[in-house]
XYZ file of C-alpha atoms in Angstrom:
104
model
C 10.752 -13.432 -9.353
C 8.015 -12.673 -12.183
C 7.749 -9.230 -13.387
C 10.436 -7.880 -11.045
C 8.640 -8.468 -7.874
C 10.955 -8.507 -5.083
C 10.834 -9.137 -1.867
C 12.258 -7.831 1.546
C 12.748 -9.929 4.888
C 14.489 -7.929 7.212
C 13.784 -8.282 11.228
C 10.720 -5.969 13.349
C 11.819 -2.812 13.675
C 14.827 -2.495 10.737
C 13.247 -0.268 8.711
C 11.360 -2.126 5.789
C 9.138 0.571 6.048
C 11.325 3.749 5.136
C 12.469 1.107 2.508
C 9.476 1.432 0.957
C 9.158 4.950 1.029
C 12.283 5.229 -0.614
C 11.290 2.965 -3.449
C 8.273 4.872 -3.539
C 9.777 7.611 -3.995
C 11.681 7.276 -7.379
C 8.521 5.084 -8.664
C 7.264 5.804 -11.657
C 3.227 6.517 -11.197
C 1.290 5.864 -8.520
C 1.988 3.570 -5.924
C 0.190 1.241 -3.672
C 1.028 -0.105 -0.195
C -1.061 -2.937 1.244
C -0.903 -3.676 5.069
C -3.253 -6.165 6.931
C -4.407 -3.591 9.389
C -5.966 -0.585 10.828
C -3.001 -0.149 12.983
C -0.356 -0.499 10.604
C -2.391 2.106 7.777
C -1.920 4.838 10.522
C 1.936 3.946 11.445
C 2.287 4.549 7.582
C 0.427 7.366 6.805
C 3.072 9.048 8.748
C 5.180 7.858 6.072
C 3.400 8.375 3.476
C 1.596 11.577 3.797
C 0.140 12.781 0.581
C -1.034 8.881 0.301
C -5.009 8.515 0.060
C -5.681 6.276 3.349
C -8.082 3.243 2.358
C -9.609 1.151 4.560
C -12.945 0.962 7.948
C -13.987 5.077 8.324
C -11.847 6.183 5.446
C -13.551 4.495 2.156
C -16.238 7.240 1.748
C -13.692 10.109 1.109
C -10.864 8.508 -1.665
C -9.140 11.055 -3.153
C -8.679 9.445 -7.060
C -5.925 11.587 -7.906
C -3.632 10.834 -5.175
C -0.208 9.660 -5.778
C -0.365 7.000 -3.445
C -2.965 4.632 -1.022
C -2.560 3.398 1.825
C -4.838 0.426 2.014
C -5.531 -2.886 4.437
C -6.056 -5.912 2.569
C -9.737 -5.848 3.296
C -10.652 -2.905 1.110
C -8.344 -3.876 -1.724
C -10.758 -4.360 -4.010
C -11.565 -0.782 -3.984
C -8.629 0.344 -6.359
C -9.222 -2.486 -8.384
C -9.921 -0.336 -11.301
C -6.317 1.983 -10.660
C -3.101 1.054 -12.026
C -0.086 1.000 -10.189
C 3.814 1.760 -10.634
C 4.366 -0.343 -7.750
C 2.786 -2.616 -5.106
C 4.144 -2.827 -1.420
C 2.563 -5.502 0.875
C 3.644 -5.405 4.754
C 3.046 -8.476 6.621
C 2.932 -10.144 3.231
C 2.780 -13.630 4.638
C -1.516 -12.393 5.337
C -3.500 -14.178 2.717
C -4.723 -11.489 0.188
C -7.888 -10.438 -0.589
C -10.125 -11.556 -3.608
C -9.822 -8.756 -6.289
C -6.763 -7.027 -5.358
C -5.437 -4.777 -8.199
C -1.937 -5.347 -9.948
C 0.799 -3.427 -10.880
C 1.885 -2.603 -14.240
């Protein structure tokens, strides 16, 4: 894949979220985890407790110095000026929103 991008396809419940967590632990800089729904935002928050949540109900309290972010797709534009070493997309078959940030 271009620029080091990789696709991980695994069956439901087989540990994709944990794979993302392990990759995030060795990331060189900030990490962005993108999810399509608030339900998944809350599920990922359990695996990434130090990450800032971005999405409906959280957008007024964005902690810009957080080590990473978990963000619903529809709020990704709020992070467009941030730089990330790694971006992980859960449910990547959903269309990404306009203004979605890029990894360096």
